[in-house]
Amino acid sequence: MSVLARNSEVGEMRWDGNNNINRLQSLNCEYKRHYKKKTEIQCMILIIVRKSSWCESIVVNWLHSSYFFVCSLCDIACLLQLHSLDAFPEEQTAPMDTQDEERPLIHPLPTQDECSEFTCDGTVDINNQRAPKRSTGNWRACFFILGAEFTECVAVYAITKNLVSYLTGVLHESNVDAATTVSTWIGTSFFTPLIGAFLADTFWGRYWTVVVFLSVYAIGMLTLTASAFLPLLMGSSYNRGIHRAATYLGLSLTALGNGGIKPCVPALGADQFDATDPVERVKKGSFFNWFYFSVNIGSLLSATVIVWVQDNIGWGVGFAIPAVLMVSGLPLFVAGHKVYRYQRVGGSPLTRVSQVVVAAVRNYRLELPEDCSALHEVPGNCKIQHTSQFRFFDKATIVVAPSSNEKAPTANSPWRLCTVSQVEELKMLLRMFPVWASMVLFFAATAQMSSTFIEQGAAMDNHVGPFTVPPASLATFDVVAVMVCVPIYDTVLVPLARRGTGKERGLSQLQRLGVGLGLSVAGMAYAALVEGRRLSLARSTQPSASMSIMWQAPAFAVLGAGEVFTAIGILEFFYDQSPDGMKSLGTALAQLAIAAGNYLNSAMIAAVAAVTTRNGEPGWIPDDLNNGHLDYFFWLMALLGVVNLLYFLHCSIRYGGNKNNTCS
């Protein structure tokens, strides 16, 4: 049935109110037949994969993932087109609203009012007017956002996946130095989002921040590409110091470019869904899943095609391909500016937080009133309810009469007197901090996939049949795990969990994070077992005995499944739980957890190397891993993960949530 026919049928529903329910169910059946046909096509693809060679399977899997992704977005677009029509009468949609067991694919439409034509969450269009729902936002705008994110991810993972090999093979750095450099670079890439979030929330807005930092990122990729060609261009006058300086300049620019992209792209994408609309609010939860899905499509391309090009054709070409994609991502993102929904710039969140701290310190000698209504609050449309946690900061809201030597404007300075809502914004961030801290070790564990796992794979037998598999390409299993688990989570696990828990998202955000932490412990324990077995074979009396690199695949897959729960969940958690004026800062804090995890990994590797190499010992992570004990390091990570999981469970039980916005 065509979309035009469906629109015609819905048009008849408006005039024939007696049969609305039956016709709506008929449309649901039509969609189910459509999904059945799509499932048959997917089964045919799986049969082809089973009968194909390894290389052909990669291509077919790539086409399968792209087909699934496009079909899913097209389905959502069709549903959106139906929802954009006029509403059904309220009294005739009530019977379907009461059916919790059966959730139809086409939901009853809301009553026609102002919020059905325009967004009610404060977003505006390109002309700074209230954003109309029919022509802006939703999945139509996300196509451009996800496309730009895809090009950025191809570039960043083209560096991340194989940077250890580049540093050790081309720049001749040691294993410890290379692993430390990679983790430090990744950490810096996820620390600079604090800069981007500040600029987005204070001056430029999310759209222009992404445009500026995409440009910086493109320049960084071009610089890195040029540095890879330096040995060829310089010839006999080649200088390794110049080569290293050019390489680190390119890496620094790409890390800075990440600063505006990482916090603003997911926040801008979430802004395309009206938080006051129940239907769009559910789609926003799915957006974070599909956002991470598109990230991993880019990662898959980098871990297979780009890594192969780098190892077999050359590093210059291997960096040039993602550089070209990065340059093309900028006009792709700008092309959607007319359909984006924009949040107005609301001032610096860091300034508001700093004002609360300064005012509270200045008033630390004052006594808090027993009645919280005596605290300062500016009358307005919306405010945040007062809470009893972190009472010290409430002193920033105590109204003090100006002294004889002090003018009233000075006494009412925002650095001396803050509103209750302003104080509560700081409290909301403080309540999220324990959850944030528990995420750091998770990302320290996932950092092994781009550092020690690559070095471990280089010490294993990388021949799989007639193919030679680069160690960095094992990250494909991480990507495939994410690409498989995201659709399963969104279409199978969430509906099942929703029936059991009655929650809109199925699992709560904290439950989702906890599952990911548990999977990270399992992944590190498995990696330790594999390394122990590899060492026993390497030190055996049979010199030809070696362990296949494919034994690493389950470790990548388990950590990839953990990312589906935790890496996606932390983005959604910080976006939802952050104050309305700090959404970019919230997503930046999620990225900061990744940065802290990679910095922690760098510090742990350096500390382990320093402690275990005393008295002339080779240490746990020597250049020749056969003389070390990398398995001890993995067991250490697993043990710390167990302690961290227990800490997270304690924090999640005490966390009460931040949904306390009210209107007055």
PDB file of N, CA and C in Angstrom, residues 109-110 197 261 275 277 288 299 360 401 415 507 538 553:
ATOM      1  N   LEU A 109      -3.673   9.747  17.273  1.00  0.00           N
ATOM      2  CA  LEU A 109      -3.089  11.068  17.169  1.00  0.00           C
ATOM      3  C   LEU A 109      -3.666  11.997  18.219  1.00  0.00           C
ATOM      4  N   PRO A 110      -2.896  13.001  18.663  1.00  0.00           N
ATOM      5  CA  PRO A 110      -3.384  13.906  19.689  1.00  0.00           C
ATOM      6  C   PRO A 110      -4.434  14.860  19.161  1.00  0.00           C
ATOM      7  N   ALA A 197      31.134  22.451  24.399  1.00  0.00           N
ATOM      8  CA  ALA A 197      29.861  22.619  25.102  1.00  0.00           C
ATOM      9  C   ALA A 197      29.722  24.032  25.653  1.00  0.00           C
ATOM     10  N   ILE A 261      32.169  18.597  18.163  1.00  0.00           N
ATOM     11  CA  ILE A 261      31.293  17.611  17.530  1.00  0.00           C
ATOM     12  C   ILE A 261      30.686  16.671  18.553  1.00  0.00           C
ATOM     13  N   ALA A 275      10.211  17.370  23.362  1.00  0.00           N
ATOM     14  CA  ALA A 275      10.167  16.662  24.642  1.00  0.00           C
ATOM     15  C   ALA A 275       8.780  16.683  25.265  1.00  0.00           C
ATOM     16  N   ASP A 277       5.991  16.229  23.510  1.00  0.00           N
ATOM     17  CA  ASP A 277       5.135  15.355  22.703  1.00  0.00           C
ATOM     18  C   ASP A 277       5.434  13.907  23.077  1.00  0.00           C
ATOM     19  N   PHE A 288      19.103   7.961  20.260  1.00  0.00           N
ATOM     20  CA  PHE A 288      20.430   7.690  20.810  1.00  0.00           C
ATOM     21  C   PHE A 288      20.913   6.300  20.403  1.00  0.00           C
ATOM     22  N   SER A 299      32.662   3.102  12.189  1.00  0.00           N
ATOM     23  CA  SER A 299      33.737   2.334  12.805  1.00  0.00           C
ATOM     24  C   SER A 299      34.000   1.044  12.036  1.00  0.00           C
ATOM     25  N   ALA A 360      27.564  31.175  47.697  1.00  0.00           N
ATOM     26  CA  ALA A 360      27.419  30.329  48.882  1.00  0.00           C
ATOM     27  C   ALA A 360      28.612  30.499  49.818  1.00  0.00           C
ATOM     28  N   ALA A 401      19.743  42.149  53.450  1.00  0.00           N
ATOM     29  CA  ALA A 401      19.517  43.582  53.273  1.00  0.00           C
ATOM     30  C   ALA A 401      20.854  44.282  53.098  1.00  0.00           C
ATOM     31  N   TRP A 415      26.653  37.338  41.759  1.00  0.00           N
ATOM     32  CA  TRP A 415      27.761  36.710  42.461  1.00  0.00           C
ATOM     33  C   TRP A 415      27.580  36.769  43.980  1.00  0.00           C
ATOM     34  N   LEU A 507      13.954  -0.823  30.263  1.00  0.00           N
ATOM     35  CA  LEU A 507      14.916  -0.755  31.353  1.00  0.00           C
ATOM     36  C   LEU A 507      15.121   0.705  31.748  1.00  0.00           C
ATOM     37  N   ALA A 538      53.333 -19.895  24.003  1.00  0.00           N
ATOM     38  CA  ALA A 538      54.562 -19.243  23.528  1.00  0.00           C
ATOM     39  C   ALA A 538      55.789 -19.736  24.284  1.00  0.00           C
ATOM     40  N   ALA A 553      38.359 -12.360  19.334  1.00  0.00           N
ATOM     41  CA  ALA A 553      37.059 -11.873  18.853  1.00  0.00           C
ATOM     42  C   ALA A 553      36.000 -11.806  19.950  1.00  0.00           C
TER      43      ALA A 553
END
